Every structure is written in structure tokens, then in C-alpha cells.
PDB file of N, CA and C in Angstrom:
ATOM      1  N   ASP A   1      42.946 -58.193  87.682  1.00 82.00           N
ATOM      2  CA  ASP A   1      44.103 -59.031  87.426  1.00 82.00           C
ATOM      3  C   ASP A   1      45.346 -58.546  88.189  1.00 82.00           C
ATOM      4  N   GLU A   2      45.202 -57.452  88.895  1.00 91.00           N
ATOM      5  CA  GLU A   2      46.363 -56.872  89.573  1.00 91.00           C
ATOM      6  C   GLU A   2      46.884 -57.716  90.734  1.00 91.00           C
ATOM      7  N   ASP A   3      46.091 -58.662  91.216  1.00 95.00           N
ATOM      8  CA  ASP A   3      46.514 -59.499  92.342  1.00 95.00           C
ATOM      9  C   ASP A   3      46.960 -60.898  91.917  1.00 95.00           C
ATOM     10  N   ARG A   4      47.044 -61.134  90.603  1.00 95.00           N
ATOM     11  CA  ARG A   4      47.424 -62.467  90.114  1.00 95.00           C
ATOM     12  C   ARG A   4      48.940 -62.636  90.191  1.00 95.00           C
ATOM     13  N   PRO A   5      49.411 -63.679  90.877  1.00 97.00           N
ATOM     14  CA  PRO A   5      50.856 -63.909  90.983  1.00 97.00           C
ATOM     15  C   PRO A   5      51.414 -64.595  89.742  1.00 97.00           C
ATOM     16  N   LEU A   6      52.726 -64.597  89.645  1.00 97.00           N
ATOM     17  CA  LEU A   6      53.394 -65.385  88.605  1.00 97.00           C
ATOM     18  C   LEU A   6      53.115 -66.862  88.848  1.00 97.00           C
ATOM     19  N   THR A   7      52.987 -67.604  87.781  1.00 97.00           N
ATOM     20  CA  THR A   7      52.854 -69.053  87.923  1.00 97.00           C
ATOM     21  C   THR A   7      54.238 -69.641  88.212  1.00 97.00           C
ATOM     22  N   LYS A   8      54.261 -70.885  88.671  1.00 97.00           N
ATOM     23  CA  LYS A   8      55.554 -71.553  88.876  1.00 97.00           C
ATOM     24  C   LYS A   8      56.328 -71.619  87.566  1.00 97.00           C
ATOM     25  N   LYS A   9      55.615 -71.887  86.481  1.00 98.00           N
ATOM     26  CA  LYS A   9      56.258 -71.938  85.171  1.00 98.00           C
ATOM     27  C   LYS A   9      56.828 -70.557  84.810  1.00 98.00           C
ATOM     28  N   GLY A  10      56.081 -69.511  85.073  1.00 96.00           N
ATOM     29  CA  GLY A  10      56.550 -68.157  84.791  1.00 96.00           C
ATOM     30  C   GLY A  10      57.792 -67.808  85.595  1.00 96.00           C
ATOM     31  N   VAL A  11      57.827 -68.205  86.853  1.00 97.00           N
ATOM     32  CA  VAL A  11      58.999 -67.970  87.699  1.00 97.00           C
ATOM     33  C   VAL A  11      60.206 -68.694  87.118  1.00 97.00           C
ATOM     34  N   ARG A  12      60.034 -69.979  86.762  1.00 97.00           N
ATOM     35  CA  ARG A  12      61.141 -70.765  86.181  1.00 97.00           C
ATOM     36  C   ARG A  12      61.646 -70.139  84.882  1.00 97.00           C
ATOM     37  N   GLN A  13      60.723 -69.753  84.028  1.00 97.00           N
ATOM     38  CA  GLN A  13      61.125 -69.172  82.743  1.00 97.00           C
ATOM     39  C   GLN A  13      61.885 -67.868  82.934  1.00 97.00           C
ATOM     40  N   PHE A  14      61.405 -67.020  83.846  1.00 95.00           N
ATOM     41  CA  PHE A  14      62.080 -65.748  84.043  1.00 95.00           C
ATOM     42  C   PHE A  14      63.428 -65.937  84.733  1.00 95.00           C
ATOM     43  N   GLU A  15      63.515 -66.872  85.669  1.00 96.00           N
ATOM     44  CA  GLU A  15      64.811 -67.154  86.291  1.00 96.00           C
ATOM     45  C   GLU A  15      65.815 -67.666  85.255  1.00 96.00           C
ATOM     46  N   ASP A  16      65.357 -68.463  84.301  1.00 96.00           N
ATOM     47  CA  ASP A  16      66.244 -68.907  83.220  1.00 96.00           C
ATOM     48  C   ASP A  16      66.752 -67.714  82.414  1.00 96.00           C
ATOM     49  N   LEU A  17      65.862 -66.796  82.097  1.00 94.00           N
ATOM     50  CA  LEU A  17      66.249 -65.603  81.350  1.00 94.00           C
ATOM     51  C   LEU A  17      67.245 -64.759  82.138  1.00 94.00           C
ATOM     52  N   VAL A  18      66.989 -64.578  83.419  1.00 93.00           N
ATOM     53  CA  VAL A  18      67.871 -63.752  84.254  1.00 93.00           C
ATOM     54  C   VAL A  18      69.252 -64.394  84.370  1.00 93.00           C
ATOM     55  N   ARG A  19      69.298 -65.714  84.478  1.00 93.00           N
ATOM     56  CA  ARG A  19      70.604 -66.394  84.501  1.00 93.00           C
ATOM     57  C   ARG A  19      71.345 -66.181  83.185  1.00 93.00           C
ATOM     58  N   HIS A  20      70.629 -66.190  82.078  1.00 92.00           N
ATOM     59  CA  HIS A  20      71.249 -65.915  80.785  1.00 92.00           C
ATOM     60  C   HIS A  20      71.793 -64.485  80.751  1.00 92.00           C
ATOM     61  N   LEU A  21      71.045 -63.541  81.271  1.00 89.00           N
ATOM     62  CA  LEU A  21      71.531 -62.156  81.328  1.00 89.00           C
ATOM     63  C   LEU A  21      72.810 -62.072  82.146  1.00 89.00           C
ATOM     64  N   ALA A  22      72.876 -62.843  83.225  1.00 88.00           N
ATOM     65  CA  ALA A  22      74.098 -62.871  84.041  1.00 88.00           C
ATOM     66  C   ALA A  22      75.251 -63.487  83.256  1.00 88.00           C
ATOM     67  N   ASP A  23      74.960 -64.516  82.477  1.00 92.00           N
ATOM     68  CA  ASP A  23      75.995 -65.167  81.662  1.00 92.00           C
ATOM     69  C   ASP A  23      76.619 -64.212  80.657  1.00 92.00           C
ATOM     70  N   ILE A  24      75.824 -63.286  80.128  1.00 92.00           N
ATOM     71  CA  ILE A  24      76.355 -62.321  79.163  1.00 92.00           C
ATOM     72  C   ILE A  24      76.763 -61.021  79.845  1.00 92.00           C
ATOM     73  N   ASP A  25      76.745 -61.043  81.184  1.00 89.00           N
ATOM     74  CA  ASP A  25      77.202 -59.922  82.011  1.00 89.00           C
ATOM     75  C   ASP A  25      76.422 -58.633  81.759  1.00 89.00           C
ATOM     76  N   LEU A  26      75.121 -58.762  81.541  1.00 87.00           N
ATOM     77  CA  LEU A  26      74.269 -57.589  81.377  1.00 87.00           C
ATOM     78  C   LEU A  26      73.867 -57.073  82.745  1.00 87.00           C
ATOM     79  N   LYS A  27      74.269 -55.869  83.054  1.00 86.00           N
ATOM     80  CA  LYS A  27      73.953 -55.242  84.341  1.00 86.00           C
ATOM     81  C   LYS A  27      72.967 -54.097  84.095  1.00 86.00           C
ATOM     82  N   LEU A  28      71.949 -54.050  84.905  1.00 86.00           N
ATOM     83  CA  LEU A  28      70.946 -53.002  84.808  1.00 86.00           C
ATOM     84  C   LEU A  28      71.058 -52.088  86.025  1.00 86.00           C
ATOM     85  N   ASP A  29      70.666 -50.837  85.845  1.00 84.00           N
ATOM     86  CA  ASP A  29      70.680 -49.883  86.950  1.00 84.00           C
ATOM     87  C   ASP A  29      69.304 -49.715  87.582  1.00 84.00           C
ATOM     88  N   LEU A  30      68.273 -49.776  86.754  1.00 85.00           N
ATOM     89  CA  LEU A  30      66.932 -49.438  87.218  1.00 85.00           C
ATOM     90  C   LEU A  30      65.912 -50.279  86.476  1.00 85.00           C
ATOM     91  N   ILE A  31      64.920 -50.740  87.205  1.00 88.00           N
ATOM     92  CA  ILE A  31      63.764 -51.370  86.566  1.00 88.00           C
ATOM     93  C   ILE A  31      62.525 -50.638  87.063  1.00 88.00           C
ATOM     94  N   LEU A  32      61.708 -50.233  86.127  1.00 86.00           N
ATOM     95  CA  LEU A  32      60.424 -49.622  86.440  1.00 86.00           C
ATOM     96  C   LEU A  32      59.384 -50.717  86.291  1.00 86.00           C
ATOM     97  N   THR A  33      58.561 -50.878  87.309  1.00 90.00           N
ATOM     98  CA  THR A  33      57.586 -51.951  87.287  1.00 90.00           C
ATOM     99  C   THR A  33      56.209 -51.440  87.652  1.00 90.00           C
ATOM    100  N   SER A  34      55.228 -52.078  87.084  1.00 90.00           N
ATOM    101  CA  SER A  34      53.855 -51.850  87.490  1.00 90.00           C
ATOM    102  C   SER A  34      53.722 -52.266  88.960  1.00 90.00           C
ATOM    103  N   PRO A  35      52.807 -51.688  89.698  1.00 93.00           N
ATOM    104  CA  PRO A  35      52.588 -52.137  91.077  1.00 93.00           C
ATOM    105  C   PRO A  35      51.793 -53.444  91.161  1.00 93.00           C
ATOM    106  N   TRP A  36      51.377 -53.981  90.028  1.00 94.00           N
ATOM    107  CA  TRP A  36      50.624 -55.233  90.029  1.00 94.00           C
ATOM    108  C   TRP A  36      51.520 -56.378  90.477  1.00 94.00           C
ATOM    109  N   LEU A  37      50.948 -57.318  91.196  1.00 96.00           N
ATOM    110  CA  LEU A  37      51.696 -58.373  91.885  1.00 96.00           C
ATOM    111  C   LEU A  37      52.676 -59.114  90.988  1.00 96.00           C
ATOM    112  N   ARG A  38      52.236 -59.608  89.843  1.00 96.00           N
ATOM    113  CA  ARG A  38      53.138 -60.418  89.019  1.00 96.00           C
ATOM    114  C   ARG A  38      54.292 -59.592  88.470  1.00 96.00           C
ATOM    115  N   ALA A  39      54.073 -58.304  88.227  1.00 94.00           N
ATOM    116  CA  ALA A  39      55.164 -57.432  87.766  1.00 94.00           C
ATOM    117  C   ALA A  39      56.177 -57.212  88.889  1.00 94.00           C
ATOM    118  N   VAL A  40      55.683 -57.003  90.096  1.00 96.00           N
ATOM    119  CA  VAL A  40      56.575 -56.823  91.248  1.00 96.00           C
ATOM    120  C   VAL A  40      57.360 -58.104  91.511  1.00 96.00           C
ATOM    121  N   GLU A  41      56.704 -59.251  91.418  1.00 97.00           N
ATOM    122  CA  GLU A  41      57.402 -60.530  91.604  1.00 97.00           C
ATOM    123  C   GLU A  41      58.500 -60.708  90.553  1.00 97.00           C
ATOM    124  N   THR A  42      58.217 -60.310  89.326  1.00 96.00           N
ATOM    125  CA  THR A  42      59.216 -60.394  88.262  1.00 96.00           C
ATOM    126  C   THR A  42      60.415 -59.512  88.578  1.00 96.00           C
ATOM    127  N   ALA A  43      60.162 -58.285  89.007  1.00 94.00           N
ATOM    128  CA  ALA A  43      61.244 -57.371  89.378  1.00 94.00           C
ATOM    129  C   ALA A  43      62.045 -57.933  90.550  1.00 94.00           C
ATOM    130  N   ASP A  44      61.364 -58.548  91.507  1.00 95.00           N
ATOM    131  CA  ASP A  44      62.054 -59.128  92.664  1.00 95.00           C
ATOM    132  C   ASP A  44      63.002 -60.254  92.251  1.00 95.00           C
ATOM    133  N   ILE A  45      62.597 -61.051  91.277  1.00 95.00           N
ATOM    134  CA  ILE A  45      63.471 -62.124  90.789  1.00 95.00           C
ATOM    135  C   ILE A  45      64.720 -61.513  90.167  1.00 95.00           C
ATOM    136  N   LEU A  46      64.546 -60.499  89.363  1.00 93.00           N
ATOM    137  CA  LEU A  46      65.682 -59.844  88.726  1.00 93.00           C
ATOM    138  C   LEU A  46      66.606 -59.237  89.774  1.00 93.00           C
ATOM    139  N   LYS A  47      66.026 -58.615  90.785  1.00 93.00           N
ATOM    140  CA  LYS A  47      66.827 -57.987  91.846  1.00 93.00           C
ATOM    141  C   LYS A  47      67.618 -59.028  92.639  1.00 93.00           C
ATOM    142  N   LYS A  48      67.083 -60.227  92.765  1.00 92.00           N
ATOM    143  CA  LYS A  48      67.785 -61.300  93.470  1.00 92.00           C
ATOM    144  C   LYS A  48      69.124 -61.596  92.784  1.00 92.00           C
ATOM    145  N   TYR A  49      69.157 -61.493  91.475  1.00 90.00           N
ATOM    146  CA  TYR A  49      70.370 -61.766  90.709  1.00 90.00           C
ATOM    147  C   TYR A  49      71.234 -60.516  90.493  1.00 90.00           C
ATOM    148  N   GLN A  50      70.621 -59.336  90.675  1.00 90.00           N
ATOM    149  CA  GLN A  50      71.348 -58.076  90.516  1.00 90.00           C
ATOM    150  C   GLN A  50      71.011 -57.181  91.725  1.00 90.00           C
ATOM    151  N   PRO A  51      71.636 -57.458  92.866  1.00 91.00           N
ATOM    152  CA  PRO A  51      71.264 -56.782  94.114  1.00 91.00           C
ATOM    153  C   PRO A  51      71.380 -55.256  94.084  1.00 91.00           C
ATOM    154  N   LYS A  52      72.239 -54.715  93.227  1.00 90.00           N
ATOM    155  CA  LYS A  52      72.383 -53.256  93.163  1.00 90.00           C
ATOM    156  C   LYS A  52      71.288 -52.588  92.335  1.00 90.00           C
ATOM    157  N   LEU A  53      70.468 -53.382  91.692  1.00 89.00           N
ATOM    158  CA  LEU A  53      69.399 -52.881  90.850  1.00 89.00           C
ATOM    159  C   LEU A  53      68.393 -52.090  91.679  1.00 89.00           C
ATOM    160  N   LYS A  54      68.041 -50.907  91.206  1.00 87.00           N
ATOM    161  CA  LYS A  54      66.981 -50.120  91.845  1.00 87.00           C
ATOM    162  C   LYS A  54      65.658 -50.521  91.204  1.00 87.00           C
ATOM    163  N   VAL A  55      64.645 -50.700  92.025  1.00 90.00           N
ATOM    164  CA  VAL A  55      63.315 -51.050  91.548  1.00 90.00           C
ATOM    165  C   VAL A  55      62.364 -49.928  91.945  1.00 90.00           C
ATOM    166  N   LYS A  56      61.629 -49.437  90.968  1.00 87.00           N
ATOM    167  CA  LYS A  56      60.670 -48.370  91.234  1.00 87.00           C
ATOM    168  C   LYS A  56      59.306 -48.792  90.706  1.00 87.00           C
ATOM    169  N   LYS A  57      58.316 -48.801  91.603  1.00 90.00           N
ATOM    170  CA  LYS A  57      56.944 -49.093  91.186  1.00 90.00           C
ATOM    171  C   LYS A  57      56.348 -47.824  90.582  1.00 90.00           C
ATOM    172  N   VAL A  58      55.769 -47.971  89.409  1.00 85.00           N
ATOM    173  CA  VAL A  58      55.216 -46.836  88.684  1.00 85.00           C
ATOM    174  C   VAL A  58      53.756 -47.131  88.358  1.00 85.00           C
ATOM    175  N   GLY A  59      52.874 -46.395  88.989  1.00 85.00           N
ATOM    176  CA  GLY A  59      51.443 -46.608  88.792  1.00 85.00           C
ATOM    177  C   GLY A  59      51.014 -46.480  87.345  1.00 85.00           C
ATOM    178  N   GLN A  60      51.708 -45.632  86.593  1.00 82.00           N
ATOM    179  CA  GLN A  60      51.349 -45.432  85.191  1.00 82.00           C
ATOM    180  C   GLN A  60      51.618 -46.670  84.327  1.00 82.00           C
ATOM    181  N   LEU A  61      52.301 -47.660  84.850  1.00 83.00           N
ATOM    182  CA  LEU A  61      52.539 -48.894  84.099  1.00 83.00           C
ATOM    183  C   LEU A  61      51.453 -49.935  84.348  1.00 83.00           C
ATOM    184  N   ALA A  62      50.473 -49.594  85.169  1.00 84.00           N
ATOM    185  CA  ALA A  62      49.402 -50.534  85.500  1.00 84.00           C
ATOM    186  C   ALA A  62      48.170 -50.270  84.631  1.00 84.00           C
ATOM    187  N   GLY A  63      47.516 -51.351  84.289  1.00 78.00           N
ATOM    188  CA  GLY A  63      46.222 -51.244  83.628  1.00 78.00           C
ATOM    189  C   GLY A  63      46.234 -50.469  82.334  1.00 78.00           C
ATOM    190  N   ASP A  64      45.276 -49.578  82.203  1.00 77.00           N
ATOM    191  CA  ASP A  64      45.095 -48.841  80.953  1.00 77.00           C
ATOM    192  C   ASP A  64      45.570 -47.395  81.077  1.00 77.00           C
ATOM    193  N   ALA A  65      46.720 -47.210  81.670  1.00 76.00           N
ATOM    194  CA  ALA A  65      47.285 -45.869  81.856  1.00 76.00           C
ATOM    195  C   ALA A  65      47.560 -45.220  80.495  1.00 76.00           C
ATOM    196  N   ASP A  66      47.527 -43.915  80.478  1.00 79.00           N
ATOM    197  CA  ASP A  66      47.806 -43.141  79.279  1.00 79.00           C
ATOM    198  C   ASP A  66      49.278 -43.303  78.877  1.00 79.00           C
ATOM    199  N   VAL A  67      49.533 -43.591  77.622  1.00 77.00           N
ATOM    200  CA  VAL A  67      50.892 -43.836  77.135  1.00 77.00           C
ATOM    201  C   VAL A  67      51.790 -42.625  77.362  1.00 77.00           C
ATOM    202  N   LYS A  68      51.312 -41.434  77.102  1.00 81.00           N
ATOM    203  CA  LYS A  68      52.136 -40.233  77.286  1.00 81.00           C
ATOM    204  C   LYS A  68      52.536 -40.069  78.751  1.00 81.00           C
ATOM    205  N   ASP A  69      51.593 -40.249  79.663  1.00 79.00           N
ATOM    206  CA  ASP A  69      51.914 -40.156  81.094  1.00 79.00           C
ATOM    207  C   ASP A  69      52.963 -41.194  81.473  1.00 79.00           C
ATOM    208  N   THR A  70      52.831 -42.394  80.924  1.00 78.00           N
ATOM    209  CA  THR A  70      53.788 -43.462  81.208  1.00 78.00           C
ATOM    210  C   THR A  70      55.180 -43.076  80.717  1.00 78.00           C
ATOM    211  N   LEU A  71      55.286 -42.604  79.497  1.00 78.00           N
ATOM    212  CA  LEU A  71      56.585 -42.206  78.953  1.00 78.00           C
ATOM    213  C   LEU A  71      57.189 -41.047  79.733  1.00 78.00           C
ATOM    214  N   ASP A  72      56.373 -40.104  80.162  1.00 81.00           N
ATOM    215  CA  ASP A  72      56.877 -38.988  80.977  1.00 81.00           C
ATOM    216  C   ASP A  72      57.534 -39.501  82.251  1.00 81.00           C
ATOM    217  N   VAL A  73      56.919 -40.474  82.894  1.00 76.00           N
ATOM    218  CA  VAL A  73      57.475 -41.050  84.117  1.00 76.00           C
ATOM    219  C   VAL A  73      58.768 -41.788  83.816  1.00 76.00           C
ATOM    220  N   ILE A  74      58.780 -42.564  82.753  1.00 74.00           N
ATOM    221  CA  ILE A  74      59.978 -43.337  82.404  1.00 74.00           C
ATOM    222  C   ILE A  74      61.160 -42.414  82.167  1.00 74.00           C
ATOM    223  N   PHE A  75      60.968 -41.360  81.406  1.00 77.00           N
ATOM    224  CA  PHE A  75      62.094 -40.504  81.031  1.00 77.00           C
ATOM    225  C   PHE A  75      62.548 -39.579  82.156  1.00 77.00           C
ATOM    226  N   GLN A  76      61.853 -39.565  83.279  1.00 77.00           N
ATOM    227  CA  GLN A  76      62.336 -38.853  84.460  1.00 77.00           C
ATOM    228  C   GLN A  76      63.520 -39.593  85.072  1.00 77.00           C
ATOM    229  N   ASP A  77      63.591 -40.893  84.859  1.00 66.00           N
ATOM    230  CA  ASP A  77      64.534 -41.734  85.577  1.00 66.00           C
ATOM    231  C   ASP A  77      65.671 -42.318  84.735  1.00 66.00           C
ATOM    232  N   VAL A  78      65.629 -42.114  83.440  1.00 68.00           N
ATOM    233  CA  VAL A  78      66.645 -42.748  82.605  1.00 68.00           C
ATOM    234  C   VAL A  78      67.250 -41.760  81.619  1.00 68.00           C
ATOM    235  N   GLU A  79      68.492 -42.012  81.290  1.00 67.00           N
ATOM    236  CA  GLU A  79      69.168 -41.209  80.263  1.00 67.00           C
ATOM    237  C   GLU A  79      69.082 -41.891  78.914  1.00 67.00           C
ATOM    238  N   ALA A  80      69.100 -43.206  78.901  1.00 61.00           N
ATOM    239  CA  ALA A  80      69.013 -43.971  77.664  1.00 61.00           C
ATOM    240  C   ALA A  80      68.091 -45.149  77.887  1.00 61.00           C
ATOM    241  N   LEU A  81      67.346 -45.499  76.865  1.00 59.00           N
ATOM    242  CA  LEU A  81      66.345 -46.538  77.016  1.00 59.00           C
ATOM    243  C   LEU A  81      66.254 -47.345  75.740  1.00 59.00           C
ATOM    244  N   ALA A  82      66.164 -48.654  75.895  1.00 56.00           N
ATOM    245  CA  ALA A  82      65.883 -49.524  74.772  1.00 56.00           C
ATOM    246  C   ALA A  82      64.566 -50.212  75.061  1.00 56.00           C
ATOM    247  N   ILE A  83      63.706 -50.258  74.074  1.00 54.00           N
ATOM    248  CA  ILE A  83      62.387 -50.891  74.251  1.00 54.00           C
ATOM    249  C   ILE A  83      62.265 -52.011  73.252  1.00 54.00           C
TER     250      ILE A  83
END
């Protein structure tokens, strides 16, 4: 499933969400994304609306990665996190 792209509907829905985030002036510094295609496409849409956003592909976010390894990677890059 790693090569499956976002559907047109998925792109529209996420662009609507990102526009709402812009309306409430929510600015992000970093997005960690799986290297899988649809996750990267999602991050790219967000970056289009927030050009200063850093995007980092994290292999541990793909597939059935170990949760502890994933959290270790996440906390290398952030000071505060909301999930």
C-alpha cells in the first residue's frame, strides 16, 4: 500500500482542512511523515500553504514499525507535541 496515492476526494478534503488551519492562523514548524506516497502527498499539500514548514520523512512511521522506535525518532525533533 506504500505506493497508493491520495484520491481526488482525499486531496480536496485535506486542502479544506489546511485552509481552515490557515483561517485560525495555526502555524507549524515541522511535520514528520511516513515515506509512503499518500503521506508524502499530504505533507506536500500542507507545505504548499505553509512554505516555511520543514518536512521530514521518517521510515519508522511506515507500515508496522515499532512504536517505541517511532516515538524515539519523533522526540529527537520536537520540544512539545500534541497527538
